[in-house]
Each structure stands twice: as C-alpha cells, then as structure tokens.
Short mmCIF file of C-alpha atoms and ligand atoms in Angstrom, two decimals:
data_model
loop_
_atom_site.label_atom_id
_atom_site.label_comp_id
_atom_site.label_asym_id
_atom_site.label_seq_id
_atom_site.Cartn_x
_atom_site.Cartn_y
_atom_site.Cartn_z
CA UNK A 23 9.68 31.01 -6.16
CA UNK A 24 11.46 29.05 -9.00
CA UNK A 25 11.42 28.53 -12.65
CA UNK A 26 7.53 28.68 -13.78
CA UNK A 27 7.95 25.27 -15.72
CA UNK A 28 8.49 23.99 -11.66
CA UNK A 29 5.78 21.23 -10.68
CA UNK A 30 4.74 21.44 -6.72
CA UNK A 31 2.11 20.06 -5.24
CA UNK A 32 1.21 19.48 -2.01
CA UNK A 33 0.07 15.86 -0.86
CA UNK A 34 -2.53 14.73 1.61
CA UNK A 35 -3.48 11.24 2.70
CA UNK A 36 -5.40 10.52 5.56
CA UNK A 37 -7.22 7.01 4.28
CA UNK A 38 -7.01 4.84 7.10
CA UNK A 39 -4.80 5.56 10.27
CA UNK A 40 -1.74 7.48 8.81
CA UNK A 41 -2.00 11.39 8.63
CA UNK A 42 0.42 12.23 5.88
CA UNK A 43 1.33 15.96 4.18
CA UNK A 44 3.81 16.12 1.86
CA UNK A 45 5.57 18.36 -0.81
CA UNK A 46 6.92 16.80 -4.37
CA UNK A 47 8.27 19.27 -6.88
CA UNK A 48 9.13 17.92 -10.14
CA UNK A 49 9.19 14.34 -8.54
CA UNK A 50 10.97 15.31 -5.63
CA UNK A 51 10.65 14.90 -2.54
CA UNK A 52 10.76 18.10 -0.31
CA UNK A 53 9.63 16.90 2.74
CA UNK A 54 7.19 14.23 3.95
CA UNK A 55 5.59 13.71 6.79
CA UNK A 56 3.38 11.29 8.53
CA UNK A 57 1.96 10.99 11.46
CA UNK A 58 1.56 7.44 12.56
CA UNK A 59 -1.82 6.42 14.56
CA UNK A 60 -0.65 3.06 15.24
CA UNK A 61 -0.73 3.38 19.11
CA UNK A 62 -4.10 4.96 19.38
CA UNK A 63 -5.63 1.32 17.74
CA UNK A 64 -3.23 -1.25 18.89
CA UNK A 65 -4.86 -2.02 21.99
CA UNK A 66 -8.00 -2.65 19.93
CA UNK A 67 -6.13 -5.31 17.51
CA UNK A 68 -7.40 -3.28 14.42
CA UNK A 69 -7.95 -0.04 12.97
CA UNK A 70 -11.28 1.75 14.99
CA UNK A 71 -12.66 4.14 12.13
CA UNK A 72 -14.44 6.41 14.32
CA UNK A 73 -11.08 7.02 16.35
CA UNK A 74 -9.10 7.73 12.79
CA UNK A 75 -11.37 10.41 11.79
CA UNK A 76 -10.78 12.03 15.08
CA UNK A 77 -7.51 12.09 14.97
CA UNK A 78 -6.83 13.16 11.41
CA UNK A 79 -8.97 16.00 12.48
CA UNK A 80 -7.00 16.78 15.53
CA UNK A 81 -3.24 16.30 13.60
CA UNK A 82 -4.22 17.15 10.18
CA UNK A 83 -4.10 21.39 10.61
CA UNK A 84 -0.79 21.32 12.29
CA UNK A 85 0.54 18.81 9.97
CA UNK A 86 0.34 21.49 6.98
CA UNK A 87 1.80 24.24 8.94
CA UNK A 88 4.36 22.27 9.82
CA UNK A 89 5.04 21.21 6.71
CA UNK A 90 4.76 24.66 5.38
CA UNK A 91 6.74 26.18 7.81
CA UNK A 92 9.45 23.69 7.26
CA UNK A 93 9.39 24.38 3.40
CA UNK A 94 8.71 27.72 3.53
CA UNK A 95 6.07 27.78 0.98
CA UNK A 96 2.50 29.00 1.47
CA UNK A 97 -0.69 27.22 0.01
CA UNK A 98 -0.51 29.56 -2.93
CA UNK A 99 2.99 28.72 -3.87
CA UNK A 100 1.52 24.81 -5.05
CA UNK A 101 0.58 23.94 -8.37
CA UNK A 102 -2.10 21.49 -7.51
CA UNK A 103 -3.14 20.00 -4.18
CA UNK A 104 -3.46 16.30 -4.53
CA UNK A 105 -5.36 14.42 -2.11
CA UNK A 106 -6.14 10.44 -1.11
CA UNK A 107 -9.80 10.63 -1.97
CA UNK A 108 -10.42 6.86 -1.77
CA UNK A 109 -10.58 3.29 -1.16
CA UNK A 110 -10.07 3.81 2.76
CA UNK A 111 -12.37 4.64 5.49
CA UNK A 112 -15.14 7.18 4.35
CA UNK A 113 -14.87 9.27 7.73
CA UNK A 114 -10.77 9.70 7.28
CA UNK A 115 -11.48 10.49 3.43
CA UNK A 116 -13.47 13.02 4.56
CA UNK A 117 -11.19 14.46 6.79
CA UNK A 118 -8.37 15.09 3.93
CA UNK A 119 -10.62 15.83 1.17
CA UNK A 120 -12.42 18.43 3.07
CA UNK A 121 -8.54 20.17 4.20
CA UNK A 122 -7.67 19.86 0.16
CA UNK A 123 -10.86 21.29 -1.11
CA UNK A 124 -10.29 24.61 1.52
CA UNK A 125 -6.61 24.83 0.32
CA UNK A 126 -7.76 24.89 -3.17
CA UNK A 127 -10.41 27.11 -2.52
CA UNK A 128 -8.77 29.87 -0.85
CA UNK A 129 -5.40 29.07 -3.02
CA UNK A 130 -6.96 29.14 -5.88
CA UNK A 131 -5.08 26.41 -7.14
CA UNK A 132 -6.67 23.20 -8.94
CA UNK A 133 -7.98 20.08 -6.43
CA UNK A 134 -6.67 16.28 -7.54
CA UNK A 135 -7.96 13.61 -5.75
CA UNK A 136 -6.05 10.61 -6.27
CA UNK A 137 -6.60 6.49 -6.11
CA UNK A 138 -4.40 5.32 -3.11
CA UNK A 139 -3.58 2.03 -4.02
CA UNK A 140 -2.61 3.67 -7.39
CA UNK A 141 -0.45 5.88 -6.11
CA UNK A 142 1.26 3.44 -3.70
CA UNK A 143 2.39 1.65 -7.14
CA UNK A 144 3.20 4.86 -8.62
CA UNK A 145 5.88 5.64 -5.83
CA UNK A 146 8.15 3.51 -7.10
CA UNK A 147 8.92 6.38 -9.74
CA UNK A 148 10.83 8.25 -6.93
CA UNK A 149 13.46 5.92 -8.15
CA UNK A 150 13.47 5.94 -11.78
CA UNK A 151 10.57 5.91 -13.71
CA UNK A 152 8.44 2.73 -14.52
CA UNK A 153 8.54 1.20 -17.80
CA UNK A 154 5.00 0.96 -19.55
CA UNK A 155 3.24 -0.93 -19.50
CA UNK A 156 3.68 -2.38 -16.59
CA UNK A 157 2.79 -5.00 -14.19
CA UNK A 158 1.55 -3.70 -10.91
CA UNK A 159 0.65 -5.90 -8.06
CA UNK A 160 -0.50 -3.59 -4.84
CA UNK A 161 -0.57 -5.92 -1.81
CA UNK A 162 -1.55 -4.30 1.40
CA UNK A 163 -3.47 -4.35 4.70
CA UNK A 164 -6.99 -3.70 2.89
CA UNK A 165 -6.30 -4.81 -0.93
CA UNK A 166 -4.78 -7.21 -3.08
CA UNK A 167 -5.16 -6.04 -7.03
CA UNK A 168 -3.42 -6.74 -9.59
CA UNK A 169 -3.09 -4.26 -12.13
CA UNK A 170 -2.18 -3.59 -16.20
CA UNK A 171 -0.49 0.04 -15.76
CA UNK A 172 -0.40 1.17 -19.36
CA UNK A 173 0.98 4.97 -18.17
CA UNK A 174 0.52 6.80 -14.52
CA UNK A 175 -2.76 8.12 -15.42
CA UNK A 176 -4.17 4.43 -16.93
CA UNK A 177 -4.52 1.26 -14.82
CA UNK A 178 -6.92 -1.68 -15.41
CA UNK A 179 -7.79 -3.56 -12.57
CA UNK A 180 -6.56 -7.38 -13.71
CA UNK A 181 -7.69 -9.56 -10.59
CA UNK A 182 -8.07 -8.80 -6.89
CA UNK A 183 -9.01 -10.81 -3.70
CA UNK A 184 -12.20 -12.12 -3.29
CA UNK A 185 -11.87 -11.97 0.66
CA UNK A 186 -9.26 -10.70 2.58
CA UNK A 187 -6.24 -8.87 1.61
CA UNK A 188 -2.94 -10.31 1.77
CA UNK A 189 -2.08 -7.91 4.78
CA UNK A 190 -5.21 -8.75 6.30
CA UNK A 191 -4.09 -12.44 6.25
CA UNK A 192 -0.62 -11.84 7.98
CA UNK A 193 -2.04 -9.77 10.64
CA UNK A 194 -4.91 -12.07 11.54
CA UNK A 195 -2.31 -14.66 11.72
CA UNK A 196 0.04 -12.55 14.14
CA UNK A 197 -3.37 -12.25 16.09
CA UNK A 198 -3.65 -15.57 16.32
CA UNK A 199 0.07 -15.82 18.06
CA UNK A 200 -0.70 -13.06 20.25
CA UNK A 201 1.01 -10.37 18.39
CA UNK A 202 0.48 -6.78 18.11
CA UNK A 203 -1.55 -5.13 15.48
CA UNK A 204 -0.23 -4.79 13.06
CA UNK A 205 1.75 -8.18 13.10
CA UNK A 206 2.90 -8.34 9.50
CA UNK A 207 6.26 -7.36 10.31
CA UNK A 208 6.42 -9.75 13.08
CA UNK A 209 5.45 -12.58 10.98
CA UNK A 210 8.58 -11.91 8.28
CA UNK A 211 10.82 -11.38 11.01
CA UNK A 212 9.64 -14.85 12.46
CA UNK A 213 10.04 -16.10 8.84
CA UNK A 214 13.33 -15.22 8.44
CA UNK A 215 14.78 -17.46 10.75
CA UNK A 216 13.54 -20.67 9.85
CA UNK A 217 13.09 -22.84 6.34
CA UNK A 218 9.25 -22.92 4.95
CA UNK A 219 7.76 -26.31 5.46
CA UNK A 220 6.17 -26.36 1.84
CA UNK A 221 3.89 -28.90 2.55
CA UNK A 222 2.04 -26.96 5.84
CA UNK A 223 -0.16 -24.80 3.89
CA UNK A 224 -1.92 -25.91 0.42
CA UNK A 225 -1.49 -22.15 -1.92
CA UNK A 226 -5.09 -20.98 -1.86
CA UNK A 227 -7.39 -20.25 -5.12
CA UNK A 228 -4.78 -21.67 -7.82
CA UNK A 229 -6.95 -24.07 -9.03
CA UNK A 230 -9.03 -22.17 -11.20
CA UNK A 231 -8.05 -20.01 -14.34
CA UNK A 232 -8.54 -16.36 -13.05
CA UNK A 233 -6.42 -13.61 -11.47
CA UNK A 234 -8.23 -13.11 -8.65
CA UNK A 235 -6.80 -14.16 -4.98
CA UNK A 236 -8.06 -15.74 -1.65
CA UNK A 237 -6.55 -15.48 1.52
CA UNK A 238 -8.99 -16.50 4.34
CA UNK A 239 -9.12 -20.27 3.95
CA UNK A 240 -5.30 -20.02 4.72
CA UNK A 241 -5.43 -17.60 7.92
CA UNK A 242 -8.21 -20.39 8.75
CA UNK A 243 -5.62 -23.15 8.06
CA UNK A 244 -2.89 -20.88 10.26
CA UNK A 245 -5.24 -20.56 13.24
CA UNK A 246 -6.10 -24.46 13.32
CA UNK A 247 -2.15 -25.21 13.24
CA UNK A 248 -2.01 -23.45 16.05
CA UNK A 249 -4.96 -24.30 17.77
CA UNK A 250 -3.50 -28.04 17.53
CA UNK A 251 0.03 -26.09 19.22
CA UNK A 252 -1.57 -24.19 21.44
CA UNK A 253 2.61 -23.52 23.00
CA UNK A 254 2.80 -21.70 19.89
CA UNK A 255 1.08 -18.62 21.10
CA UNK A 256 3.06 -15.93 22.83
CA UNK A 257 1.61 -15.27 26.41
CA UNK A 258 1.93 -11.37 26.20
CA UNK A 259 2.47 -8.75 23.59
CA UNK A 260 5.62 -8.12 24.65
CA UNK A 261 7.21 -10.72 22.74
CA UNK A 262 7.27 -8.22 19.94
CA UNK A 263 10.68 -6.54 21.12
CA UNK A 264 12.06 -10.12 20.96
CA UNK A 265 11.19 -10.80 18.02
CA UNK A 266 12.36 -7.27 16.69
CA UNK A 267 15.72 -8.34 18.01
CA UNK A 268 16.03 -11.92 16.91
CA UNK A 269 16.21 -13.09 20.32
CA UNK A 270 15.05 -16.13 22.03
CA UNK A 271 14.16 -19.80 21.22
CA UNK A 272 11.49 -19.60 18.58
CA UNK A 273 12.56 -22.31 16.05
CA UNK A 274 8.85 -24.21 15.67
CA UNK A 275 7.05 -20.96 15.58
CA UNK A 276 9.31 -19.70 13.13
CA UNK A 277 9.11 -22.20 11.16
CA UNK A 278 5.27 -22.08 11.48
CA UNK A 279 5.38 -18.02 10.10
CA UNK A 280 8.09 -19.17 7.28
CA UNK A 281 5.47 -21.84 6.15
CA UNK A 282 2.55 -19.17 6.11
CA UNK A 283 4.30 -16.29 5.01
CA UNK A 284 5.56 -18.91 2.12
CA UNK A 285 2.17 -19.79 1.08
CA UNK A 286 1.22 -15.96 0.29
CA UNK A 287 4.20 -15.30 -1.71
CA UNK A 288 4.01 -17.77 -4.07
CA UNK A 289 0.25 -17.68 -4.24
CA UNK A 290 1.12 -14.09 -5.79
CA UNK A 291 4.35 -15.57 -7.82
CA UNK A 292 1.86 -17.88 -9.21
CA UNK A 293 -0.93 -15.30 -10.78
CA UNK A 294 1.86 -12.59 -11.60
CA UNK A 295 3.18 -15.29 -13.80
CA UNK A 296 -0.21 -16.31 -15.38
CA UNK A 297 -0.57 -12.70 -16.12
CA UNK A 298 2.69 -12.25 -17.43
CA UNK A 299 2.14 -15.05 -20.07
CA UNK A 300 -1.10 -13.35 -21.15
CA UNK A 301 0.00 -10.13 -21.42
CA UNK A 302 3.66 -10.67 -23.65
CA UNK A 303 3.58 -6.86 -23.84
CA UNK A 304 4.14 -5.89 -20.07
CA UNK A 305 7.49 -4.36 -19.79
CA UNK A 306 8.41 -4.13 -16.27
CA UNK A 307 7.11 -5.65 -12.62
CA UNK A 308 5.92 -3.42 -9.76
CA UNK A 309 4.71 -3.87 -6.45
CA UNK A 310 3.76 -1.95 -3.72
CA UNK A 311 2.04 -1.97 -0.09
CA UNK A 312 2.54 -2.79 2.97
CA UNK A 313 3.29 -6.32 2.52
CA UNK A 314 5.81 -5.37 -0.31
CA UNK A 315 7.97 -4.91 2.38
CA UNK A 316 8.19 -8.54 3.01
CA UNK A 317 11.41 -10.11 3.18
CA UNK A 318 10.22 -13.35 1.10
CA UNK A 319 7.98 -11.21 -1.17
CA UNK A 320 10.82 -9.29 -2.35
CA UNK A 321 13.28 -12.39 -3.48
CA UNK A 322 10.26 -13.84 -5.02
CA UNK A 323 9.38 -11.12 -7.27
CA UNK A 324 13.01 -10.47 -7.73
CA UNK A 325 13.67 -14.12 -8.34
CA UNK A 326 10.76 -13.67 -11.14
CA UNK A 327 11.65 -10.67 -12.69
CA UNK A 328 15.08 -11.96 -13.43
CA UNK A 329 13.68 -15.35 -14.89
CA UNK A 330 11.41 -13.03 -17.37
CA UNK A 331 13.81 -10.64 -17.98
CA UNK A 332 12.13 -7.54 -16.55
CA UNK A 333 13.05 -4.81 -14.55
CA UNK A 334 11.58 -4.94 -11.00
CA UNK A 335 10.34 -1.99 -9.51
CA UNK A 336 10.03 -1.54 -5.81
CA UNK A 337 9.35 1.82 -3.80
CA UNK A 338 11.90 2.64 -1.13
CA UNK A 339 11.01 0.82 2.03
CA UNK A 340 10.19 4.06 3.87
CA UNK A 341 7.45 4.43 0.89
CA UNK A 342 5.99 1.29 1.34
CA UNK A 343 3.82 2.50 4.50
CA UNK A 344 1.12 4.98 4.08
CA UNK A 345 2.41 8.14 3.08
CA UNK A 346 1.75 11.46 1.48
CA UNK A 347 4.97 11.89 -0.71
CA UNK A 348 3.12 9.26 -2.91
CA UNK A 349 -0.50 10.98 -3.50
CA UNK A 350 1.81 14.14 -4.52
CA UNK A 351 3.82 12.42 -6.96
CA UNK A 352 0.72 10.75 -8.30
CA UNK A 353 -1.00 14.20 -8.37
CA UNK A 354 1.86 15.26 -10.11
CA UNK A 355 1.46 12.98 -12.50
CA UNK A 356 -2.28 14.00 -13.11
CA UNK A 357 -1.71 17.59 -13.08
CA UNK A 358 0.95 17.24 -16.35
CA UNK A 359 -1.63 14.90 -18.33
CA UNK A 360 -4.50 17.92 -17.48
CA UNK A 361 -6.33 15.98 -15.36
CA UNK A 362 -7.77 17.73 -11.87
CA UNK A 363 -10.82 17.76 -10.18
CA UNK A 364 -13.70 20.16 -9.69
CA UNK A 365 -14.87 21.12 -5.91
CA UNK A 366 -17.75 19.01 -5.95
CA UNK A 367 -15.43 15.58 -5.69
CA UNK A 368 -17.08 12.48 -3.60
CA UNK A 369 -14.20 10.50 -0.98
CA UNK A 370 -14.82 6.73 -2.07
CA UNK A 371 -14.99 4.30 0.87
CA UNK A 372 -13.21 0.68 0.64
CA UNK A 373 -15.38 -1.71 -2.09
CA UNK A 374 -16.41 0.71 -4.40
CA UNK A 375 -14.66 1.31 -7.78
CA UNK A 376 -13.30 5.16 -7.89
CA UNK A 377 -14.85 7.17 -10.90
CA UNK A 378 -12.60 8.45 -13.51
CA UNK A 379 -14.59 11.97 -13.14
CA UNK A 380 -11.39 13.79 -13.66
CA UNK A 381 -11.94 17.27 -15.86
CA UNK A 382 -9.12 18.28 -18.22
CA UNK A 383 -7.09 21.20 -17.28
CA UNK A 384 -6.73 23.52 -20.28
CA UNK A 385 -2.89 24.30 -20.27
CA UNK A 386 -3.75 28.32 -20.85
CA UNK A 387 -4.98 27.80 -17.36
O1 KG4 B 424 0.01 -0.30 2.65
P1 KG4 B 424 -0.11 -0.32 4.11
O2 KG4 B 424 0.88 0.45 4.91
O3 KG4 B 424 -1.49 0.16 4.60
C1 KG4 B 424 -2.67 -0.15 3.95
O4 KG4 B 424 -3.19 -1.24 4.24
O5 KG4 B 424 -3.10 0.70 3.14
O6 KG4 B 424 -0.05 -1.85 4.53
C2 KG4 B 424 -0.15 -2.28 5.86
C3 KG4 B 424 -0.11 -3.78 5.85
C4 KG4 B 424 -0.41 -4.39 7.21
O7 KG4 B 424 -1.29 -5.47 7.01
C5 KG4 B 424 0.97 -4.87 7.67
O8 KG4 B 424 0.92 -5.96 8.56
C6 KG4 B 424 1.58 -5.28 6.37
O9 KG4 B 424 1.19 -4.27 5.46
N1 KG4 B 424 3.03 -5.37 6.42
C7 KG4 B 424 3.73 -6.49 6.24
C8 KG4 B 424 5.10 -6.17 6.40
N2 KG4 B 424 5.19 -4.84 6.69
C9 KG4 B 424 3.90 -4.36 6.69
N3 KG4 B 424 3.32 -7.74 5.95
C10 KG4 B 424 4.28 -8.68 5.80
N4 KG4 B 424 5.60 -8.44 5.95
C11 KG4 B 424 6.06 -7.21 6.24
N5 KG4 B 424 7.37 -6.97 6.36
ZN1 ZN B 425 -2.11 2.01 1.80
#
C-alpha cells in the first residue's frame, strides 16, 4: 500500500469495559475506535466482569470490520497486531487476545501483546515523543504505579498502591454521594467550584519512606464526612446532568469533593517528588489514566514540572480513557525494537506481574 519502511499495526484492547480497535502507522493515528460499555454496568455501580466478556464478544467482530472498512486495509496489510494482553479482567483479555491471535494466524503477520497501563503512559508520544528516562505515574480506575521509563520497551515498576487505586478512591467516593459509576468526573467537576479545605482530609501513607500509595483509609474518611452530613448525598442519579452543567446550589458539597479530590493530588505530588530527588537522572514527567484527566491533577503536576524544570507529558484528553490507538502505538514501539510474541501468549489478569516473554523478531523477517 505505501512505502515498505511504513509501520501499521492494528490495535486491540478489550481489558475491562471498553472495546477498542485501532490503526497507528508510523505513530499515527488512522482511526480509533471504542466502543464504550459504560451503560451496560452503571446500574450495577461497578464494572460486572461476566457482562464485559459478553459484550466484547458481541462488539469486538464488527468493531474490526468497521475499522477495516473505514481504512480500507485488510488484516494482511498490518505489520504487527498488537493487543492489551493484561492487567484487566481475565475473561475480557481473553476476548481480544483470542481475536489478535486469529488475525495473526490467518495474516500471517507477528502477534504483540502489550502491558496496558504501559501503554496508557506511552500515549503521550502521539504528541511528541517522551524524553528518557522518564518519570511515569499511571493513575487509573484499577492501578496506581509509579514507574522509571528508561525507553518504550523498559519500565521498572517504582511504587504502587497497596489498596485501592486512585480511581477506585474517587468513584467510591461519588458512590457515597449517590453518583453514577463512574463518578470520577463528577467529583472534579464538583471540585472545581469550590476552594479545598486542606485540613478535611490528613494525605494518606506519607509517613513512611517508600513509593508506594494508599487510598482506602481516605475514601473511609470521605464516607464518614458524609455520614456526619447525611444532606450531602444527592437523592437520585440524576444530579449528574447538573453537575455536568455547573448548575445548582452545591457550595458545601463542593467544597467537600475539592477537599478529597485535594488530598489525592498531592498525596501523588508528594511521592513523584521523593522519586524525583532519588532519581537526579529522570528527564521528563508523565502521567496517564483515567484520573490524569483531573482538573487539579493536571496543575499539580504542571505546577511540579515547572518547579523541577522538566517537561510534562500528558496524553490528549480523548487518550486518557481506555483506548486502542494506545496498545498500537505501544505495539509499534515493540515491533521496531524486535520484540513480538509467539501464539502460545497467556492474557494476565489484574495482580499479577506481566512476563517479559517477548521473542526477538529477526529483521530478515
Ligand atoms: O484509565 P481508565 O479510563 O480505566 C482504567 O481504569 O483502566 O480510568 C478510569 C478511572 C475511573 O476511576 C474514573 O472515575 C477516573 O478514571 N476518572 C477521573 C476523571 N476522569 C476519569 N477521576 C478523577 N477526575 C477525572 N476528571
Ligand atoms: Zn486503563
């Protein structure tokens, strides 16, 4: 189709409720596509694992087409096919690795299955490309890790949380007030219109040398705040819209979610800085997740990155969310340092460390 030195791959994710597809040539975006499951588990107040599988295995099939069809490629016309093959829920793993494995199979083209949270980090290179090594701090609904990136294809886990995640935290809060699933969002729009009280919440887990994190003693300090203001809590999910549109009279609340949402953020300001002093040759900041979409999260760490004198490296806020666009461009990255995986490649569920079982790619290949 183009020049031979080209780069395409074709992207997969479908670790917890987002089916995503997606094409990157030469760290491009061509198209990307997700297909949002967010409905199907709200009611629930959580992701429902069995119901994710299902419906990555209804969407998934038509999701390539479409994205083919849209593209005009065919499976054959892909370097590589890179796909989420863990931490996330083992039955949605399954669903994507299983779709990558028959692509490569009957493409004949090599299989790379790629570390989601790294690749979430690693999408901030649709920008410009990260400075090594880096500083990488991932911060969504199921992790909080903090990592040295020494180039796309090396990361060393520095800390992570010992509990929950720092997602986890501000959508058991927003369940607390009543809020949809998944109320992160809602909480930094709350935030946003009111001044942290600093004193509210103690910073958890700072008073110990280490670069780990702990978040659940402070969604436990959240619910007893407002288990003592029981007016706090919104009488019906529709309050959402509202919020959305910065309507009504929700000073004390807000004030509440500023507090909270306060407490997180400089939790992480504080251990990004202890691990910035340690390691004098990090050359850049990066974050990523979910929660890197946070209002306060992003003047913090760009409040900190100017103070140090580092370039700060966000992805685009459409890239924050679960999405496909990143596992290609991570898989691209793999598949020009050789490194792809054989057929026989395990999906890794959520609390086990992913092997680096990659096999090198001979470039005659
Ligand atoms: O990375 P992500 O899309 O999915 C994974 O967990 O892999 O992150 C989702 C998490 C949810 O916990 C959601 O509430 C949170 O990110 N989140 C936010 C914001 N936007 C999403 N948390 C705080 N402020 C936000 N603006
Ligand atoms: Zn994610």
């Amino acid at each position: 189709m183009s020049s031979s030195h080209t780069i395409r791959i074709l992207g997969i994710e479908t670790s917890c409720d987002e089916t995503g597809v997606a094409v990157v040539e030469d760290g491009r975006i061509l198209v990307n596509r997700v297909a949002s499951q967010v409905d199907a588990h709200a009611v629930f107040g959580g992701v429902v694992p069995e119901i994710a599988s299902r419906e990555h295995l209804r969407v998934l099939g038509s999701l390539i087409r479409a994205v083919l069809k849209e593209t005009g490629l065919a499976c054959t016309d892909f370097s590589a096919v890179a796909v989420a093959r863990g931490p996330g829920l083992l039955g949605s793993l399954l669903i994507g690795v299983n779709a990558a494995k028959g692509i490569s199979l009957a493409a004949d083209i090599p299989l790379i299955g790629i570390d989601h949270l790294k690749a979430h980090l690693l999408a901030v290179e649709f920008k410009k490309p990260l400075d090594y090594p880096a500083l990488g701090l991932l911060v969504s609904g199921g992790h909080t890790h903090l990592y040295l990136i020494r180039s796309a294809v090396e990361f060393e886990l520095l800390g992570r949380t010992l509990d929950d995640a720092a997602g986890e935290a501000f959508d058991k809060a927003a369940k607390v007030l009543n809020l949809p699933y998944p109320g992160g969002a809602l909480i930094d729009a709350l935030a946003q219109r009111a001044r942290p009280d600093k004193k509210l919440f103690t910073r958890p887990y700072l008073d110990n040398t280490n670069l780990d994190f702990s978040f659940s003693g402070l969604k436990t300090a959240f619910a007893n705040v407002v288990h003592d203001r029981p007016q706090l809590v919104f009488e019906d999910m529709t309050a959402a819209a509202d919020i959305r549109e910065g309507k009504g009279d929700l000073q004390e609340v807000a004030e509440l979610c500023a507090s909270f949402n306060w407490a997180v953020a400089d939790t992480l300001r504080v251990k990004i800085e202890r691990a910035l002093k340690r390691l004098p040759q990090v050359r850049s900041l990066a974050a990523a997740g979910g929660v890197a979409a946070n209002t306060m999260m992003r003047t913090m760490l760009a409040d900190l990155a100017h103070e140090k004198g580092l370039p700060l490296h966000l992805p685009e806020l459409s890239l924050c969310m679960d999405n496909a666009a990143m596992i290609a461009l991570a898989g691209q990255r793999h598949f020009e340092a050789g490194l792809v995986h054989g057929l026989d490649m395990d999906a890794v569920p959520r609390g086990r460390p992913l092997p680096e079982d990659y096999k090198v790619l001979l470039k005659s290949q």
